Amino acid sequence: MLSICLTSETEAADWDIVAAPGSEQITTPTPETTNNSLPAFEGTGITQESDVVFPILDATTFPTTPESIIGIDDRSIVSNTTLFPYRTSCFIVTTFPDAIKYGSGNLVSSDTILTAGHCIYDETFGGWATSIAVYPARNGFSSPFGKVNAKSFYVSSEYLNLSLTIDKRREYDLGHIKLDQKIGKTTGWLGLTKTLSNDITLTGFPTPKNRDYKMYTQKGKLKNSSENNIFYGLDTEGGQSGSAVYNTNNNIIGVHTNGDVAYNWGTRMNAKNFETTKKIADTAMLSYRSHVQNIGWQGWVNDTGTTGTTGQSKRLEAINLNLSDSSYSGNIEYRTHVQDIGWQTWQKNGAMAGTTGQSKRLEALEIRLTGDLAKNYNIRYRSHVQSIGWQAWKSNGQMTGTTGQSLRLEAIQIQLVKK
């Protein structure tokens, strides 16, 4: 492990972000996956018909001097912020109990922003922030993707440990924000990697009021690393805390958190932070539908919704199950027990189980998860059965329904539950 002497350090300020009621500490899981990276996603890139201009609250706290311009300022303004990967970079306005501050962050899933821990919790300004507004791809006073709000916040438990020295806490300076909209489906998001890269980019919003709320970017080289931090010569100012440091594949290797006269540094995407971020960023969505006697295919329903009918004596004939937006490897698999056929083979990821056009009833169902999905989720389900009604919930490959009784399935409900 490399030893680095830190001098004249200053925390990258002007933005430090929020937590509010519903904020949660993270207990990071023990890494179990062999995957070293998650790919970036470019999104649809569709903008609104016209840019939306929002009034911006004045921050009450600003740095008085640039913190970390190393020699000549080599950053450049991003003129078209709607291009990928720039549109994943977010300008953030945070209200703390004692201050309003600005900062930066990057989307890492459809509804998750990765940022610095001190951008979510700052005891100097009253602890957890009380509200946060996020502007993806902000360009001056233009917001091509509008505004979204945060609904929950996460900071590493080590960073919240005020009994540690500030230098030690900086090793764990990492935070996550969950949004109230899946804006990342439009903007896309950056990937994650545990593998360090020599060629890196840092993009964010430096001293926003002084620089007209413009996005700045710079490419450069990684200088050094330790177990929990990365060090680089890229130029930064207050407001860029929380900016992703990413490689040429648009995969994040760390998050900018601090400035110095000789170099800047951030929190490394090590194995522990990789697993934590993947767990929080995962937005797996379950959807399913059924083919019903005399009706045909019904519309898709989501987690815990009911597909099929009750009180109408109509048989289920086929089902589709699908999982989307998951960052975990693995599949959802399912099989049905069909009248006159018995157990069919296992299907997965949206394929049909059962029959159509044969007037055959479904009699039983089994559902299971595989891969990392199974390590992080349980799948629960129940069925409404002819002459019985709703049965008890089953899970993870158990059978719901009946066999050998010639009873039809009439409806099902399914839940995807995080462990």
Short mmCIF file of C-alpha atoms in Angstrom, two decimals:
data_model
loop_
_atom_site.label_atom_id
_atom_site.label_comp_id
_atom_site.label_asym_id
_atom_site.label_seq_id
_atom_site.Cartn_x
_atom_site.Cartn_y
_atom_site.Cartn_z
CA MET A 1 0.00 0.00 0.00
CA LEU A 2 1.34 3.41 -0.91
CA SER A 3 2.04 5.99 1.75
CA ILE A 4 1.30 9.59 0.84
CA CYS A 5 1.97 12.64 2.95
CA LEU A 6 -0.93 15.10 2.83
CA THR A 7 -0.29 18.78 3.50
CA SER A 8 -2.28 22.00 3.18
CA GLU A 9 -5.43 19.99 2.67
CA THR A 10 -8.79 21.64 2.20
CA GLU A 11 -12.11 19.91 1.83
CA ALA A 12 -13.72 20.66 -1.52
CA ALA A 13 -16.50 22.93 -0.42
CA ASP A 14 -19.30 25.10 -1.83
CA TRP A 15 -21.41 22.07 -2.13
CA ASP A 16 -21.85 19.45 0.48
CA ILE A 17 -25.11 17.70 0.31
CA VAL A 18 -28.13 16.48 1.87
CA ALA A 19 -29.79 14.08 3.91
CA ALA A 20 -33.25 14.48 5.22
CA PRO A 21 -35.87 12.45 7.05
CA GLY A 22 -35.44 8.96 5.68
CA SER A 23 -31.66 9.21 5.53
CA GLU A 24 -29.94 5.93 6.16
CA GLN A 25 -26.50 4.77 7.12
CA ILE A 26 -24.83 2.10 5.05
CA THR A 27 -23.52 -1.13 6.43
CA THR A 28 -21.43 -2.33 3.54
CA PRO A 29 -21.71 -5.99 2.64
CA THR A 30 -18.79 -8.36 2.33
CA PRO A 31 -17.87 -8.53 -1.37
CA GLU A 32 -19.17 -11.75 -2.90
CA THR A 33 -19.13 -11.10 -6.61
CA THR A 34 -16.31 -11.77 -9.02
CA ASN A 35 -17.45 -9.00 -11.35
CA ASN A 36 -14.98 -6.11 -11.42
CA SER A 37 -17.13 -3.63 -13.29
CA LEU A 38 -20.62 -2.62 -14.33
CA PRO A 39 -21.01 -1.03 -17.76
CA ALA A 40 -22.13 2.52 -18.46
CA PHE A 41 -25.51 3.11 -20.09
CA GLU A 42 -26.03 5.89 -22.62
CA GLY A 43 -29.76 6.37 -22.12
CA THR A 44 -32.10 7.71 -24.76
CA GLY A 45 -30.73 11.26 -24.69
CA ILE A 46 -34.19 12.66 -25.43
CA THR A 47 -34.51 16.23 -24.20
CA GLN A 48 -37.60 18.23 -23.51
CA GLU A 49 -39.13 20.35 -26.27
CA SER A 50 -37.53 23.40 -24.74
CA ASP A 51 -35.05 23.82 -21.94
CA VAL A 52 -36.59 24.47 -18.57
CA VAL A 53 -35.09 27.36 -16.64
CA PHE A 54 -35.38 27.17 -12.89
CA PRO A 55 -34.54 29.90 -10.43
CA ILE A 56 -31.49 28.97 -8.40
CA LEU A 57 -31.25 29.75 -4.73
CA ASP A 58 -28.14 31.65 -3.73
CA ALA A 59 -25.76 29.57 -1.71
CA THR A 60 -24.91 31.05 1.65
CA THR A 61 -21.48 29.45 1.78
CA PHE A 62 -18.75 29.97 -0.83
CA PRO A 63 -15.02 29.31 -0.89
CA THR A 64 -13.10 32.59 -0.94
CA THR A 65 -10.30 31.36 -3.21
CA PRO A 66 -9.86 28.53 -5.70
CA GLU A 67 -8.85 25.46 -3.72
CA SER A 68 -7.05 23.18 -6.07
CA ILE A 69 -5.95 24.73 -9.35
CA ILE A 70 -2.61 23.04 -9.94
CA GLY A 71 -0.46 25.30 -12.06
CA ILE A 72 -2.36 26.36 -15.19
CA ASP A 73 -6.09 25.73 -15.15
CA ASP A 74 -6.56 23.09 -17.86
CA ARG A 75 -10.31 22.58 -17.50
CA SER A 76 -12.68 23.39 -20.34
CA ILE A 77 -16.35 24.34 -20.42
CA VAL A 78 -18.72 21.69 -21.77
CA SER A 79 -20.70 23.57 -24.43
CA ASN A 80 -23.22 20.80 -25.17
CA THR A 81 -24.11 19.14 -21.88
CA THR A 82 -26.74 16.92 -23.52
CA LEU A 83 -24.04 14.70 -25.02
CA PHE A 84 -23.11 11.46 -23.27
CA PRO A 85 -21.37 11.08 -20.83
CA TYR A 86 -21.73 14.73 -19.80
CA ARG A 87 -25.48 14.46 -19.36
CA THR A 88 -24.91 12.05 -16.44
CA SER A 89 -23.22 14.85 -14.50
CA CYS A 90 -25.58 16.64 -12.11
CA PHE A 91 -25.62 20.08 -10.52
CA ILE A 92 -27.02 19.84 -7.02
CA VAL A 93 -28.56 22.48 -4.78
CA THR A 94 -28.69 21.40 -1.16
CA THR A 95 -30.35 22.95 1.83
CA PHE A 96 -28.74 22.21 5.21
CA PRO A 97 -30.19 23.40 8.49
CA ASP A 98 -27.61 26.21 8.54
CA ALA A 99 -26.69 26.82 4.89
CA ILE A 100 -27.54 26.35 1.22
CA LYS A 101 -24.70 24.83 -0.77
CA TYR A 102 -23.90 23.69 -4.30
CA GLY A 103 -22.25 20.51 -5.46
CA SER A 104 -21.83 17.82 -8.11
CA GLY A 105 -22.71 14.17 -8.57
CA ASN A 106 -23.13 11.54 -11.26
CA LEU A 107 -25.93 9.14 -12.10
CA VAL A 108 -24.93 5.50 -11.61
CA SER A 109 -28.37 3.99 -12.28
CA SER A 110 -31.74 5.20 -13.43
CA ASP A 111 -32.48 6.78 -10.03
CA THR A 112 -29.19 6.87 -8.11
CA ILE A 113 -26.50 9.54 -7.78
CA LEU A 114 -23.02 8.84 -6.49
CA THR A 115 -21.40 11.75 -4.65
CA ALA A 116 -19.22 12.59 -1.67
CA GLY A 117 -20.25 11.76 1.86
CA HIS A 118 -19.61 15.31 3.07
CA CYS A 119 -22.07 16.40 0.40
CA ILE A 120 -24.80 14.56 2.28
CA TYR A 121 -23.79 15.00 5.91
CA ASP A 122 -21.86 17.95 7.33
CA GLU A 123 -21.89 18.53 11.06
CA THR A 124 -20.55 22.05 10.46
CA PHE A 125 -23.86 23.05 8.85
CA GLY A 126 -26.25 21.15 11.08
CA GLY A 127 -25.66 17.53 10.09
CA TRP A 128 -28.02 15.99 7.53
CA ALA A 129 -29.33 18.36 4.89
CA THR A 130 -33.06 18.87 4.68
CA SER A 131 -33.73 18.93 0.93
CA ILE A 132 -31.94 18.51 -2.37
CA ALA A 133 -32.67 19.48 -5.97
CA VAL A 134 -30.83 17.79 -8.82
CA TYR A 135 -30.33 19.24 -12.33
CA PRO A 136 -28.83 16.69 -14.74
CA ALA A 137 -26.65 18.26 -17.45
CA ARG A 138 -27.23 21.81 -16.22
CA ASN A 139 -25.84 24.41 -18.62
CA GLY A 140 -25.83 27.86 -17.06
CA PHE A 141 -29.45 28.71 -16.39
CA SER A 142 -30.70 26.01 -18.74
CA SER A 143 -31.82 22.59 -17.51
CA PRO A 144 -32.33 20.38 -20.59
CA PHE A 145 -33.54 17.44 -18.49
CA GLY A 146 -35.46 19.45 -15.92
CA LYS A 147 -35.18 18.99 -12.18
CA VAL A 148 -35.57 15.93 -9.97
CA ASN A 149 -35.64 15.66 -6.20
CA ALA A 150 -34.01 13.31 -3.75
CA LYS A 151 -36.12 10.93 -1.69
CA SER A 152 -33.50 9.16 0.45
CA PHE A 153 -29.80 9.46 1.24
CA TYR A 154 -26.96 7.23 2.29
CA VAL A 155 -23.53 7.88 3.82
CA SER A 156 -20.95 5.33 4.88
CA SER A 157 -21.10 4.56 8.59
CA GLU A 158 -17.36 5.17 8.86
CA TYR A 159 -17.74 8.73 7.58
CA LEU A 160 -20.44 9.38 10.18
CA ASN A 161 -18.14 8.21 12.97
CA LEU A 162 -17.18 11.55 14.50
CA SER A 163 -14.82 9.85 16.93
CA LEU A 164 -12.42 9.27 14.02
CA THR A 165 -10.00 11.98 12.94
CA ILE A 166 -11.06 14.02 9.91
CA ASP A 167 -8.16 12.52 7.94
CA LYS A 168 -9.41 9.02 8.70
CA ARG A 169 -13.02 9.93 7.91
CA ARG A 170 -11.90 11.26 4.51
CA GLU A 171 -10.88 7.74 3.55
CA TYR A 172 -14.60 6.83 3.59
CA ASP A 173 -16.04 10.03 2.12
CA LEU A 174 -18.76 8.53 -0.06
CA GLY A 175 -22.50 9.11 -0.38
CA HIS A 176 -25.50 8.09 -2.47
CA ILE A 177 -28.78 9.79 -3.32
CA LYS A 178 -31.94 8.04 -4.48
CA LEU A 179 -34.17 10.17 -6.71
CA ASP A 180 -37.94 10.39 -7.01
CA GLN A 181 -37.78 9.80 -10.78
CA LYS A 182 -35.88 7.41 -13.04
CA ILE A 183 -34.30 10.27 -15.00
CA GLY A 184 -31.34 8.03 -15.85
CA LYS A 185 -33.45 6.15 -18.39
CA THR A 186 -33.20 9.35 -20.43
CA THR A 187 -29.75 10.65 -19.52
CA GLY A 188 -28.02 7.32 -19.03
CA TRP A 189 -25.45 6.75 -16.29
CA LEU A 190 -21.80 6.01 -15.72
CA GLY A 191 -20.59 2.51 -14.95
CA LEU A 192 -18.51 1.34 -11.99
CA THR A 193 -15.19 -0.45 -11.81
CA LYS A 194 -12.81 -1.67 -9.13
CA THR A 195 -9.93 -1.59 -11.61
CA LEU A 196 -7.80 1.58 -11.59
CA SER A 197 -7.02 3.35 -14.87
CA ASN A 198 -4.19 5.68 -15.79
CA ASP A 199 -6.29 7.87 -18.12
CA ILE A 200 -9.07 9.63 -16.25
CA THR A 201 -11.67 12.41 -16.59
CA LEU A 202 -13.32 14.61 -13.96
CA THR A 203 -16.47 16.57 -14.84
CA GLY A 204 -18.53 18.79 -12.54
CA PHE A 205 -19.68 22.27 -11.55
CA PRO A 206 -16.92 24.43 -10.00
CA THR A 207 -17.80 27.49 -7.89
CA PRO A 208 -21.13 27.67 -9.72
CA LYS A 209 -22.04 31.30 -8.96
CA ASN A 210 -18.63 32.60 -10.05
CA ARG A 211 -18.58 30.44 -13.17
CA ASP A 212 -22.17 30.97 -14.28
CA TYR A 213 -23.34 27.47 -13.32
CA LYS A 214 -21.39 25.95 -16.21
CA MET A 215 -20.13 22.39 -16.45
CA TYR A 216 -16.35 21.97 -16.63
CA THR A 217 -14.34 18.90 -17.62
CA GLN A 218 -10.70 17.83 -17.78
CA LYS A 219 -8.78 14.74 -18.81
CA GLY A 220 -5.55 13.70 -17.14
CA LYS A 221 -3.57 10.97 -15.43
CA LEU A 222 -3.93 9.12 -12.16
CA LYS A 223 -0.97 10.01 -9.95
CA ASN A 224 -1.20 7.55 -7.12
CA SER A 225 -3.55 5.44 -5.03
CA SER A 226 -4.01 3.91 -1.60
CA GLU A 227 -6.48 1.34 -0.35
CA ASN A 228 -9.26 3.91 0.05
CA ASN A 229 -8.20 6.93 -2.04
CA ILE A 230 -7.03 7.99 -5.48
CA PHE A 231 -4.76 10.99 -6.25
CA TYR A 232 -4.57 13.05 -9.45
CA GLY A 233 -3.40 16.36 -10.89
CA LEU A 234 -6.75 17.40 -12.34
CA ASP A 235 -7.84 20.95 -11.48
CA THR A 236 -10.83 21.41 -9.19
CA GLU A 237 -12.61 24.11 -7.23
CA GLY A 238 -15.28 24.18 -4.58
CA GLY A 239 -18.50 22.86 -6.07
CA GLN A 240 -16.84 19.86 -7.68
CA SER A 241 -17.07 17.69 -4.58
CA GLY A 242 -18.98 14.58 -5.55
CA SER A 243 -17.84 14.64 -9.19
CA ALA A 244 -17.04 11.22 -10.59
CA VAL A 245 -13.50 10.36 -11.64
CA TYR A 246 -13.98 7.98 -14.56
CA ASN A 247 -11.96 6.09 -17.17
CA THR A 248 -12.11 5.99 -20.96
CA ASN A 249 -14.91 3.39 -20.78
CA ASN A 250 -17.01 5.84 -18.72
CA ASN A 251 -16.65 3.64 -15.63
CA ILE A 252 -16.13 5.39 -12.30
CA ILE A 253 -12.93 4.63 -10.38
CA GLY A 254 -13.55 7.17 -7.61
CA VAL A 255 -15.35 10.30 -6.41
CA HIS A 256 -13.66 13.69 -5.97
CA THR A 257 -13.70 14.88 -2.35
CA ASN A 258 -10.64 17.00 -1.47
CA GLY A 259 -8.18 19.55 -2.83
CA ASP A 260 -4.51 20.33 -2.24
CA VAL A 261 -1.87 22.67 -3.65
CA ALA A 262 0.03 19.77 -5.26
CA TYR A 263 -2.71 17.30 -6.12
CA ASN A 264 -6.38 16.52 -5.60
CA TRP A 265 -7.87 13.32 -4.34
CA GLY A 266 -11.04 11.36 -3.91
CA THR A 267 -12.61 8.23 -2.48
CA ARG A 268 -11.61 5.12 -4.38
CA MET A 269 -14.12 2.68 -5.87
CA ASN A 270 -12.52 -0.21 -4.00
CA ALA A 271 -14.19 -3.59 -3.57
CA LYS A 272 -16.21 -2.51 -0.55
CA ASN A 273 -17.45 0.73 -2.15
CA PHE A 274 -18.18 -1.09 -5.40
CA GLU A 275 -20.45 -3.59 -3.65
CA THR A 276 -22.16 -0.89 -1.59
CA THR A 277 -22.81 1.32 -4.62
CA LYS A 278 -24.08 -1.60 -6.68
CA LYS A 279 -26.46 -2.59 -3.87
CA ILE A 280 -27.89 0.93 -3.52
CA ALA A 281 -27.95 1.69 -7.25
CA ASP A 282 -29.78 -1.49 -8.17
CA THR A 283 -33.30 -0.64 -9.29
CA ALA A 284 -34.54 -4.08 -10.29
CA MET A 285 -38.18 -3.85 -11.38
CA LEU A 286 -40.40 -6.90 -11.60
CA SER A 287 -43.22 -6.99 -14.13
CA TYR A 288 -45.51 -9.82 -15.18
CA ARG A 289 -48.71 -10.61 -17.07
CA SER A 290 -51.01 -13.55 -17.71
CA HIS A 291 -53.05 -14.99 -20.56
CA VAL A 292 -56.62 -15.52 -19.26
CA GLN A 293 -59.46 -17.65 -20.57
CA ASN A 294 -61.77 -15.63 -22.90
CA ILE A 295 -59.67 -12.49 -22.30
CA GLY A 296 -56.22 -13.16 -23.73
CA TRP A 297 -53.11 -11.33 -22.58
CA GLN A 298 -53.76 -8.82 -19.81
CA GLY A 299 -51.60 -5.74 -19.31
CA TRP A 300 -48.30 -5.88 -17.44
CA VAL A 301 -48.42 -5.30 -13.69
CA ASN A 302 -45.57 -4.53 -11.31
CA ASP A 303 -44.40 -5.84 -7.96
CA THR A 304 -47.29 -7.19 -5.81
CA GLY A 305 -49.89 -6.39 -8.48
CA THR A 306 -52.55 -8.96 -9.34
CA THR A 307 -52.72 -10.58 -12.75
CA GLY A 308 -55.63 -12.83 -13.68
CA THR A 309 -59.14 -12.66 -12.23
CA THR A 310 -60.99 -13.70 -9.08
CA GLY A 311 -64.66 -14.50 -8.82
CA GLN A 312 -65.02 -15.12 -12.57
CA SER A 313 -64.04 -18.82 -12.78
CA LYS A 314 -61.50 -18.11 -15.53
CA ARG A 315 -58.36 -20.14 -15.90
CA LEU A 316 -54.84 -18.79 -16.33
CA GLU A 317 -53.32 -20.27 -19.46
CA ALA A 318 -49.86 -18.67 -19.69
CA ILE A 319 -47.60 -16.12 -17.98
CA ASN A 320 -44.64 -13.87 -18.76
CA LEU A 321 -42.23 -12.64 -16.04
CA ASN A 322 -39.56 -10.02 -16.56
CA LEU A 323 -36.90 -8.21 -14.50
CA SER A 324 -35.43 -4.91 -15.70
CA ASP A 325 -32.94 -2.31 -14.47
CA SER A 326 -30.97 -4.69 -12.27
CA SER A 327 -27.23 -4.25 -11.88
CA TYR A 328 -26.87 -7.84 -10.65
CA SER A 329 -26.04 -10.86 -12.74
CA GLY A 330 -28.55 -13.67 -12.91
CA ASN A 331 -32.09 -14.29 -14.13
CA ILE A 332 -35.63 -14.77 -12.99
CA GLU A 333 -36.70 -18.31 -13.96
CA TYR A 334 -40.13 -19.90 -13.76
CA ARG A 335 -42.06 -22.97 -14.86
CA THR A 336 -45.72 -23.98 -14.92
CA HIS A 337 -47.63 -27.20 -14.41
CA VAL A 338 -50.12 -27.39 -17.28
CA GLN A 339 -53.28 -29.47 -17.73
CA ASP A 340 -52.54 -32.74 -19.60
CA ILE A 341 -48.85 -31.77 -19.93
CA GLY A 342 -47.42 -31.57 -16.42
CA TRP A 343 -44.34 -29.56 -15.54
CA GLN A 344 -42.91 -27.66 -18.49
CA THR A 345 -39.26 -26.69 -18.79
CA TRP A 346 -37.91 -23.62 -17.00
CA GLN A 347 -38.31 -20.30 -18.82
CA LYS A 348 -36.59 -16.97 -18.05
CA ASN A 349 -36.55 -13.21 -18.63
CA GLY A 350 -39.86 -12.61 -20.37
CA ALA A 351 -40.32 -15.92 -22.22
CA MET A 352 -43.79 -17.48 -22.09
CA ALA A 353 -44.60 -20.35 -19.75
CA GLY A 354 -47.83 -22.23 -20.33
CA THR A 355 -49.83 -22.43 -23.56
CA THR A 356 -52.15 -20.24 -25.63
CA GLY A 357 -54.84 -21.39 -28.07
CA GLN A 358 -55.11 -24.84 -26.42
CA SER A 359 -57.63 -24.10 -23.65
CA LYS A 360 -55.35 -25.66 -21.05
CA ARG A 361 -55.32 -24.45 -17.47
CA LEU A 362 -52.26 -23.60 -15.41
CA GLU A 363 -52.35 -25.69 -12.23
CA ALA A 364 -49.12 -24.76 -10.41
CA LEU A 365 -46.17 -22.37 -10.63
CA GLU A 366 -42.57 -22.25 -9.39
CA ILE A 367 -40.31 -19.15 -9.55
CA ARG A 368 -36.63 -18.80 -8.66
CA LEU A 369 -33.73 -16.36 -9.02
CA THR A 370 -30.18 -17.20 -10.08
CA GLY A 371 -26.73 -15.63 -9.82
CA ASP A 372 -26.13 -12.47 -7.79
CA LEU A 373 -29.86 -11.73 -7.99
CA ALA A 374 -30.48 -14.71 -5.73
CA LYS A 375 -27.83 -13.50 -3.28
CA ASN A 376 -29.47 -10.11 -2.94
CA TYR A 377 -33.20 -10.74 -3.42
CA ASN A 378 -35.95 -13.14 -2.42
CA ILE A 379 -38.82 -13.83 -4.80
CA ARG A 380 -42.24 -14.35 -3.13
CA TYR A 381 -45.50 -15.34 -4.83
CA ARG A 382 -48.95 -16.72 -4.22
CA SER A 383 -51.82 -17.97 -6.37
CA HIS A 384 -55.60 -17.85 -6.29
CA VAL A 385 -56.78 -21.42 -6.89
CA GLN A 386 -60.18 -22.74 -7.97
CA SER A 387 -62.30 -23.78 -4.93
CA ILE A 388 -59.48 -22.75 -2.54
CA GLY A 389 -58.90 -19.03 -2.99
CA TRP A 390 -55.63 -17.30 -2.15
CA GLN A 391 -53.00 -19.70 -0.90
CA ALA A 392 -50.15 -18.78 1.49
CA TRP A 393 -47.09 -17.00 0.13
CA LYS A 394 -44.31 -19.22 -1.23
CA SER A 395 -40.75 -18.25 -2.11
CA ASN A 396 -37.54 -19.09 -3.98
CA GLY A 397 -38.54 -22.11 -6.04
CA GLN A 398 -41.38 -23.48 -3.88
CA MET A 399 -44.59 -24.55 -5.57
CA THR A 400 -47.78 -22.52 -5.46
CA GLY A 401 -51.01 -24.05 -6.75
CA THR A 402 -51.78 -27.75 -6.84
CA THR A 403 -50.95 -30.85 -8.87
CA GLY A 404 -53.08 -33.96 -9.30
CA GLN A 405 -56.30 -32.13 -8.32
CA SER A 406 -57.35 -30.66 -11.69
CA LEU A 407 -57.74 -27.20 -10.16
CA ARG A 408 -57.07 -24.11 -12.21
CA LEU A 409 -54.92 -21.13 -11.25
CA GLU A 410 -57.06 -18.00 -11.51
CA ALA A 411 -54.70 -15.20 -10.40
CA ILE A 412 -51.17 -14.67 -9.09
CA GLN A 413 -49.26 -12.02 -7.14
CA ILE A 414 -45.44 -11.78 -7.06
CA GLN A 415 -43.01 -9.76 -4.91
CA LEU A 416 -39.31 -9.05 -5.34
CA VAL A 417 -37.84 -8.42 -1.88
CA LYS A 418 -34.32 -7.20 -1.13
CA LYS A 419 -32.48 -9.25 1.46
#
